[in-house]
XYZ file of C-alpha atoms in Angstrom:
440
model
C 0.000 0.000 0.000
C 2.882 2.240 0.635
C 3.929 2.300 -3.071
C 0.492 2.845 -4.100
C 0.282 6.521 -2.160
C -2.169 5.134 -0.070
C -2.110 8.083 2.751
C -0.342 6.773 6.101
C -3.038 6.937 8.065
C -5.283 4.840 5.959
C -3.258 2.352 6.067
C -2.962 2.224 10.051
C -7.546 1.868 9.433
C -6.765 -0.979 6.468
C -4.589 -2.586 8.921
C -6.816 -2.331 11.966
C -9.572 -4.037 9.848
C -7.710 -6.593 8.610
C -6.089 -7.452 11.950
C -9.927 -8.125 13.332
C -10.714 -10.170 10.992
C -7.511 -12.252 10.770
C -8.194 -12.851 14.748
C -11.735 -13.871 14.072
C -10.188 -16.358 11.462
C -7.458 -18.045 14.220
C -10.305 -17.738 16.812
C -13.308 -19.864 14.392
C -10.617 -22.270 12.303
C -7.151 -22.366 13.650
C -7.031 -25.262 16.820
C -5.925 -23.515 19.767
C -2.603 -25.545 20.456
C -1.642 -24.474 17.410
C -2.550 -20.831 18.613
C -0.878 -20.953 21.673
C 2.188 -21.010 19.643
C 1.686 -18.844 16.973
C -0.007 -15.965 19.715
C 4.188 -15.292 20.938
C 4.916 -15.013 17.197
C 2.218 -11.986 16.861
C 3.567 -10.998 20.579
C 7.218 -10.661 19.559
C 6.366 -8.403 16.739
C 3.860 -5.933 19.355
C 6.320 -6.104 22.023
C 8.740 -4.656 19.648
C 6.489 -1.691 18.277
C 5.381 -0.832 21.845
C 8.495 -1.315 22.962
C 10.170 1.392 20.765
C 7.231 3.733 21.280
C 8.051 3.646 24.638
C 11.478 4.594 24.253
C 10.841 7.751 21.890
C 8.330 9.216 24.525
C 11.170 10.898 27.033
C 13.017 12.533 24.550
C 9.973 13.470 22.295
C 8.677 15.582 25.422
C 11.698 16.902 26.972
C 13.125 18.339 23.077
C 9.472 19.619 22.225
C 9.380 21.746 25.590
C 13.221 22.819 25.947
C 13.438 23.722 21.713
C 10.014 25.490 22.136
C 11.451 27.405 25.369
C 14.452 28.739 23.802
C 12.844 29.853 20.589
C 10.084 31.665 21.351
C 10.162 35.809 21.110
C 11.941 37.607 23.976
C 8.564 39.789 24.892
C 6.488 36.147 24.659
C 4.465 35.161 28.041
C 5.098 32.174 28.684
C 3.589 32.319 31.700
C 0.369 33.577 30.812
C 0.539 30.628 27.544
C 0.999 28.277 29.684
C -2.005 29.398 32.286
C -4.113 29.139 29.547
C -3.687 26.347 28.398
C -4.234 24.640 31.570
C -6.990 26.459 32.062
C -8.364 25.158 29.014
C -7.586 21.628 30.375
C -9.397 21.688 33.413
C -12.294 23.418 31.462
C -12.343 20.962 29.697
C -11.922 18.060 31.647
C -14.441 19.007 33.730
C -17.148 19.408 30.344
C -15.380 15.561 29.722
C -16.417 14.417 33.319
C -19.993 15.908 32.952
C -20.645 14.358 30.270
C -19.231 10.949 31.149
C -21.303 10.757 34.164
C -24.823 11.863 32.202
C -23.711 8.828 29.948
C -23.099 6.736 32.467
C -26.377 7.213 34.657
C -28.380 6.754 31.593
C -27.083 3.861 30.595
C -26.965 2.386 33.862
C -23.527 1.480 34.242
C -23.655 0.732 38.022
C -25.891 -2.038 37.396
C -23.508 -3.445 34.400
C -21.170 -5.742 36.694
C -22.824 -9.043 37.684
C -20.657 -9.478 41.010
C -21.846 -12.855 41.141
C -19.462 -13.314 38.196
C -16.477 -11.117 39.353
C -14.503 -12.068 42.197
C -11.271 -10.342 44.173
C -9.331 -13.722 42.956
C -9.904 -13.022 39.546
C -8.058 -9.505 40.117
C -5.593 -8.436 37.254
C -1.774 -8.553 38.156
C -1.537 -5.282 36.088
C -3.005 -3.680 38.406
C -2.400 -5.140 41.616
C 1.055 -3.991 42.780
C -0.707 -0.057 42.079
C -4.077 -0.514 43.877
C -2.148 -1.925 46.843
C 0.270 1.088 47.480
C -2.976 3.823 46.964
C -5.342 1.575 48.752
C -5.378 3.470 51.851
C -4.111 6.669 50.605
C -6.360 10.051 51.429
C -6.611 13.020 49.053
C -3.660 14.398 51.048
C -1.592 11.187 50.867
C -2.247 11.332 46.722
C -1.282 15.092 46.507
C 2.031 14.464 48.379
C 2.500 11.332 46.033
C 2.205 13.603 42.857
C 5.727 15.485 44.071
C 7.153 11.655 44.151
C 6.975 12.398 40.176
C 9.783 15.766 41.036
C 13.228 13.942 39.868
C 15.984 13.845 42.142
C 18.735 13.269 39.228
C 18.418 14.707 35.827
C 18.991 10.778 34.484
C 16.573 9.555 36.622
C 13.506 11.184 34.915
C 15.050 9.490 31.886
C 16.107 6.077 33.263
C 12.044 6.218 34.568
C 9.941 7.437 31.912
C 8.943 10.180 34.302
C 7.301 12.451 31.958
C 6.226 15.248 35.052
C 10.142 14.586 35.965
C 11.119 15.111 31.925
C 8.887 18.400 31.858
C 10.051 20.126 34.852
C 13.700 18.975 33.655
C 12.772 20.531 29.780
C 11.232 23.568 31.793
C 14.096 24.383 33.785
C 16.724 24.134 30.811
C 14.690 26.223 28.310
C 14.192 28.711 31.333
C 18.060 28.541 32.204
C 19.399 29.404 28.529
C 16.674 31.762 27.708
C 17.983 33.895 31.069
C 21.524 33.499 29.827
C 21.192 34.371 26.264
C 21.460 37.841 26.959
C 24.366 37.357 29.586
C 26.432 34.532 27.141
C 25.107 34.533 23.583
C 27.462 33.047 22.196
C 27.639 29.992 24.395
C 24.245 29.916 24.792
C 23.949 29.573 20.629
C 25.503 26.868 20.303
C 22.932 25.210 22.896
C 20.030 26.753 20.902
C 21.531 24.877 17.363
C 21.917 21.591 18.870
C 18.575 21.427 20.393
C 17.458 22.310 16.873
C 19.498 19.243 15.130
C 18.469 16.986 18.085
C 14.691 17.567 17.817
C 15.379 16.883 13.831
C 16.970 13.776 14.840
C 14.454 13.117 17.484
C 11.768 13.475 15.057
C 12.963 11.553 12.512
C 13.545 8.400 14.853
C 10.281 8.911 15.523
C 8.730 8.793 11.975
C 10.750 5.523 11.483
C 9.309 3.901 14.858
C 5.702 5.562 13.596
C 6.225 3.757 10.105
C 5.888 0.196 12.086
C 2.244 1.364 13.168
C 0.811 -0.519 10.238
C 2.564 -4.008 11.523
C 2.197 -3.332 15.191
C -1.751 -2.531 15.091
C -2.013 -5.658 13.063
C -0.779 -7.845 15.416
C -2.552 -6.064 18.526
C -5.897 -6.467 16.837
C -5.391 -10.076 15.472
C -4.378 -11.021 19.456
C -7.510 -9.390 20.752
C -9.583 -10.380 18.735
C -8.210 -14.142 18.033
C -8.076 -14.407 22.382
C -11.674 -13.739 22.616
C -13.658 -14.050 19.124
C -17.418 -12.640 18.939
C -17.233 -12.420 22.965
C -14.724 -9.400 23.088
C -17.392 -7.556 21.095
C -20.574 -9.249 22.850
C -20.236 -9.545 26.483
C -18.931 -5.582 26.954
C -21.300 -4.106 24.074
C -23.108 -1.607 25.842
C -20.072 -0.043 27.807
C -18.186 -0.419 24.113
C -20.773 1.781 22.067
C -21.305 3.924 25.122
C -17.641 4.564 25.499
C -17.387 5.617 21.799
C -20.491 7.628 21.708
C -19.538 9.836 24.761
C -15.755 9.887 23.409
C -18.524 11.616 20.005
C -19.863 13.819 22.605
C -16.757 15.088 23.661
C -15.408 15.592 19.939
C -18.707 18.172 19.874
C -17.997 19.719 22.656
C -14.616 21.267 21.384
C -15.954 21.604 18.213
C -18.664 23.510 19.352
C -16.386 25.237 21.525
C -14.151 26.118 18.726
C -17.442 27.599 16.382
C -17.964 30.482 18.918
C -14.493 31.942 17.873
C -15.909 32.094 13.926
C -13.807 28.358 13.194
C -15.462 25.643 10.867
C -15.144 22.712 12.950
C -15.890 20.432 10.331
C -12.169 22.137 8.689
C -11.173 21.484 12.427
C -11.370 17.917 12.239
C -10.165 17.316 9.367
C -7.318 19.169 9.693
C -6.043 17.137 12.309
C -7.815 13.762 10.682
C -3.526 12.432 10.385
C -2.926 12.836 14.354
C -6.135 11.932 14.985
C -5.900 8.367 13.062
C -2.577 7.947 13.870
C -3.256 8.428 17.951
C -5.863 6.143 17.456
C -3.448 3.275 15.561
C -0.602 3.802 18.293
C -2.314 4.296 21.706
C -0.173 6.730 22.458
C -0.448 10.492 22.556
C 3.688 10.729 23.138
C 4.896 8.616 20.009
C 2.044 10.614 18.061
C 3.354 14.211 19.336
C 5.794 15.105 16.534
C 2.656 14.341 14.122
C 0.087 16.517 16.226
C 2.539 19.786 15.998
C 3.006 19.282 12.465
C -0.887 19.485 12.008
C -1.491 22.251 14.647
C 1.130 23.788 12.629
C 0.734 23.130 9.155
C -2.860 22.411 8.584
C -4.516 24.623 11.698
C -2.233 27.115 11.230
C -1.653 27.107 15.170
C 1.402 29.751 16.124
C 4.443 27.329 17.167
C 4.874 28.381 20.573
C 1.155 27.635 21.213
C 1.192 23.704 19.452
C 4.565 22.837 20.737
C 3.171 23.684 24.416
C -0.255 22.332 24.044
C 0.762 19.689 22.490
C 3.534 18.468 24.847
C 1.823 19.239 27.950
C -1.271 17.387 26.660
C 1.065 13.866 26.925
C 0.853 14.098 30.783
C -2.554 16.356 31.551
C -5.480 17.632 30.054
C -6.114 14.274 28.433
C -10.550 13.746 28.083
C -10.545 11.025 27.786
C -7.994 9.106 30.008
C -8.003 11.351 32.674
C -11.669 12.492 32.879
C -14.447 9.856 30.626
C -12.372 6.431 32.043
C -12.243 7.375 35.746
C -15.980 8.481 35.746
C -16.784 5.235 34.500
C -14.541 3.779 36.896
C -15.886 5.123 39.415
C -20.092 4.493 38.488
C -18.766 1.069 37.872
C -16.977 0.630 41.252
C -19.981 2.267 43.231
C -22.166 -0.290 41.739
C -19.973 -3.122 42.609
C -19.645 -1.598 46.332
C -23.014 -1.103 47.054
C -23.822 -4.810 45.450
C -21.293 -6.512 47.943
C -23.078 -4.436 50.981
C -20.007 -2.403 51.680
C -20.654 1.058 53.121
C -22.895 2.410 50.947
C -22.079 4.476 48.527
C -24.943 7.756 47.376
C -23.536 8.670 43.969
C -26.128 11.546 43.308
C -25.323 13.617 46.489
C -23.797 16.357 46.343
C -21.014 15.456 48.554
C -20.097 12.569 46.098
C -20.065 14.681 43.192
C -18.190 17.147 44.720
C -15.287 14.556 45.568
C -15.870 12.899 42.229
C -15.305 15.699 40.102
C -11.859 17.094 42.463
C -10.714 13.403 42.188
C -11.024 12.889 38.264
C -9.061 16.621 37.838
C -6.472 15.642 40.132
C -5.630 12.456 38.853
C -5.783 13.709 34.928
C -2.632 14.948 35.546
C 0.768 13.288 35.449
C -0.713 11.027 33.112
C 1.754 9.248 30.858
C 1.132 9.683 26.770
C 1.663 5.359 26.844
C -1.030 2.890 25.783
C -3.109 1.642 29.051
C -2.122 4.430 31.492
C -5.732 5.529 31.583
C -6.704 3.019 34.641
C -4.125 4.549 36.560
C -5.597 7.750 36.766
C -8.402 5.750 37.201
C -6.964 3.945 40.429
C -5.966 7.355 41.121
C -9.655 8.753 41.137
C -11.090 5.896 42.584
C -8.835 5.884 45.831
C -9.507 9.628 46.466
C -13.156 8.633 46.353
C -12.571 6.162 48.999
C -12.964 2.799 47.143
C -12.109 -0.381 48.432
C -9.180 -1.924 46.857
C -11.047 -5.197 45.786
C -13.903 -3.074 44.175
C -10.997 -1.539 42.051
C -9.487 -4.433 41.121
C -13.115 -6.265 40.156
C -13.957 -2.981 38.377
C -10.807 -3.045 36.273
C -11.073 -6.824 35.333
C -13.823 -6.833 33.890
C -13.098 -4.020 31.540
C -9.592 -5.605 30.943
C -10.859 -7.398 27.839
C -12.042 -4.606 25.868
C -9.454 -1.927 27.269
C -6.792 -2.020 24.225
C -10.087 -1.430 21.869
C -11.396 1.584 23.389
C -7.856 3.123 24.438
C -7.866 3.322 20.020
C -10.623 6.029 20.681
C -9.453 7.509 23.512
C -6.262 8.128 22.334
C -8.151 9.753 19.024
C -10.269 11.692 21.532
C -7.236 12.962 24.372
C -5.681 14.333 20.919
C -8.306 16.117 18.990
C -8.998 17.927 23.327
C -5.637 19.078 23.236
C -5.282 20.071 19.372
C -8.312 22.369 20.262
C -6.903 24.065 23.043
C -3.906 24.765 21.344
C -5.924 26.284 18.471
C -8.384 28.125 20.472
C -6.000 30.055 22.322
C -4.036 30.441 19.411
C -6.826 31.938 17.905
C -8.270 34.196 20.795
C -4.869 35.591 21.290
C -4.728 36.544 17.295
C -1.867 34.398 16.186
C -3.668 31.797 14.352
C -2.697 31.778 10.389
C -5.848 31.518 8.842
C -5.180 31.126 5.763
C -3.325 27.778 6.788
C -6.756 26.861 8.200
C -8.783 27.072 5.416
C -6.123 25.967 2.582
C-alpha cells in the first residue's frame, strides 16, 4: 500500500480491519494448540512496536518543551501561555467528566457488573502492585504522592519514563538558557543549534518507529480479537458503544467550543484527521506528538509556541478522555460493585459525592503518561480519592480488561483532537492563528 500513495493513516484503518478479521479467522478455524504457539509469534512483533514507542516518549517531550522554550520571542508570556492552556484543560476536563457521568447514569452502568461473576481472585496482576500502594491513601496522601513524580537526578527522569520529571527537567533548561542568552550569547547559541538538530533527529527516529504502526496494530488487533472471538465484542457491548459515543460527545464539545471563535469545525477535524488516526493506531499520545505539531502547525495554522506547548503538555494532563471519561466510569462502575457486595454504601447523586468525584477525576488527569493503558491509573488514582475499596478496584478493572486495548484506540483519538483544540483556540483568541493555513 505504501507504493500505491495510499495516505499513512489509511493504512494504520486498512490494517486495523484486517487485523480483526484475521483474529476472528485463528479464533473460528485455527485449533488452539496451534494458537498458543503462533499468539508469541504476533507478541514478539507488538512487544517490539510498543516497545520502541516507549522509548521515543522521554526525549519526544523533553526536546518539544526545551526547543520550544528557547525559541520563542523575547517579549512572549510564557507564563500567561501556559495558564491558559491549563486552564483550558481543566475546562475541559471538567465538560469531559460531565458528560461521562450523564452517559453513564443513563445507561446504567452501576448495574452493568454481575458481582456474582467477578470475584477479588480473579483480580488483574496489572493492576495489583498499584491498587495496593494507593489503597489506603487520602486526598492528602495522593497530593504528596504527585511530588514523588519531582526527579531527584536529571537521568533519573530518563532512566524512569517520568514524563512530570522530563517536563520540569525541559522547563528548567529552556528557562536557564533563555535567562543566559542575553548574559552569554554566544555559548548559549551553540545550545540553541543543537537542540534544533536533536529535535530533527528526534523526530525523525520517531517517523521511522511511527512507520511500524501498520505491523504493530495488526498484530494487537489479530491477538484481541483471536483471544476472545465474537465475545470481546458481545459480552462488553453496551459499555463499548457507550464509550465511543460519549468519546462523540466530547469531539462536539470542542468543536462547538471552537465555532464560537468564527472556526469551521468540520475544517477542524479534518485538519487534524492524520494525528487523529494515527493516535488512534498507536495508543499513544507521546509517540504521536511530533505528528500533532506538524498538524497544529501546518494544517490549523496554530502559532508554534502555542502547538509545541499544548501539544507536549497534553502527553501528561489535560487528556478527556484518560483522565476524565475512564475514571468516571470507573468510578459508576466501582460504586455499583460496592453497594452490590453491601459495603458502606455508597450515594452517587449527592452532592457530597459529586463534589469529591469531580476534584478526584481533575487531580488524577494529571501526570498522566502519553503510553497505551495508562488511563486506569488515573483511574486507580480517582477511585482511591473517592474512597474505594481496593477489591472493588481491582473487580472494576477486570472486567473491563478485555475490551481496554479497543477503546484506548478512541481515547487516544479523543485525548488528541482535546488538546489540538486548546492549542488552536487560544491560538486563535490571542490573534496568532494563520488563517489562511486553516482554510487551505
Amino acid at each position: 500500500m505504501s507504493n500505491q500513495k495510499v495516505k499513512f493513516h489509511y493504512r494504520n484503518l486498512t490494517a486495523i480491519g484486517i487485523g480483526i478479521i484475521f483474529g476472528w479467522g485463528l479464533y473460528e478455524f485455527i485449533p488452539q494448540e496451534v494458537y498458543v504457539d503462533l499468539k508469541f509469534y504476533m507478541k514478539t512483533i507488538s512487544n517490539i512496536y510498543i516497545r520502541f514507542l516507549k522509548l521515543m516518549i522521554v526525549p519526544i517531550v523533553f526536546i518539544s518543551i526545551a526547543h520550544t522554550l528557547v525559541n520563542i520571542s523575547n517579549d512572549s508570556n510564557i507564563g500567561k501561555r501556559i495558564g491558559q492552556i491549563i486552564t483550558y484543560f481543566v475546562v475541559s476536563i471538567t465538560g469531559a467528566a460531565t458528560l461521562a457521568f450523564g452517559m453513564a447514569n443513563l445507561f446504567n452502568f452501576e448495574n452493568l457488573i454481575d458481582v456474582s461473576k467477578v470475584s477479588a481472585e480473579t483480580i488483574s496482576k496489572g493492576y495489583a502492585n498499584r491498587i495496593d500502594t494507593l489503597g489506603d491513601a487520602s486526598l492528602g496522601k495522593v497530593i504528596y504522592g504527585f511530588t514523588q513524580n519531582i526527579p531527584t537526578s536529571i537521568f533519573q527522569a530518563f532512566s524512569e519514563n517520568n514524563i512530570i520529571g522530563t517536563l520540569l527537567v525541559a522547563l528548567l533548561i529552556g528557562m536557564a538558557v533563555r535567562r543566559m542568552s542575553a548574559k552569554k550569547p554566544k555559548e548559549m547559541g551553540l545550545v540553541i543549534r543543537g537542540l534544533d538538530s536533536a529535535k530533527l533527529i528526534i523526530n525523525s527516529m520517531t517517523m521511522t518507529i511511527i512507520k511500524l504502526t501498520p505491523y504493530g496494530v495488526f498484530t494487537l488487533m489479530t491477538i484481541a480479537v483471536a483471544e476472545k472471538g465474537p465475545s470481546l465484542f458481545g459480552d462488553l457491548a453496551i459499555f463499548i458503544v457507550v464509550s465511543y459515543a460519549t468519546m462523540l460527545l466530547i469531539f462536539i464539545m470542542h468543536m462547538a467550543g471552537l465555532s464560537t471563535k468564527g472556526m469551521n469545525p468540520i475544517k477542524h477535524v479534518r485538519n487534524l484527521l492524520p494525528a487523529i488516526i494515527t493516535g488512534f493506531s498507536t495508543q499513544s499520545s507521546g509517540a504521536t506528538l511530533p505528528v500533532t505539531i506538524n498538524c497544529l502547525e501546518d494544517n490549523n495554522g496554530v502559532d508554534t509556541e502555542t502547538a509545541n506547548i499544548a501539544a507536549s503538555l497534553g502527553t501528561t494532563m489535560g487528556m478527556n478522555a484518560c483522565g476524565a471519561m475512564w475514571p468516571v466510569f470507573m468510578i459508576v462502575l466501582s460504586v455499583g460493585v460496592n453497594n452490590a457486595l453491601g459495603l458502606a454504601p455508597i450515594d452517587l447523586l449527592s452532592p457530597g459525592t459529586l463534589f469529591t468525584m469531580f476534584i478526584s477525576v481533575i487531580i488524577s488527569s494529571f501526570g498522566i503518561a502519553g503510553l497505551p493503558g495508562t488511563a486506569s491509573f488515573a483511574a486507580i488514582t480517582a477511585m482511591t480519592i473517592m474512597g474505594i475499596a481496593p477489591e472493588v478496584m481491582g473487580m472494576v478493572l477486570t472486567f473491563v480488561l478485555s475490551v481496554d486495548s479497543l477503546i484506548d484506540m478512541g481515547r487516544t483519538a479523543t485525548n488528541i483532537f482535546g488538546v489540538s483544540s486548546a492549542a488552536t483556540f487560544i491560538s486563535k483568541k490571542d490573534g496568532l492563528l494563520d488563517m489562511e493555513k486553516f482554510k487551505d
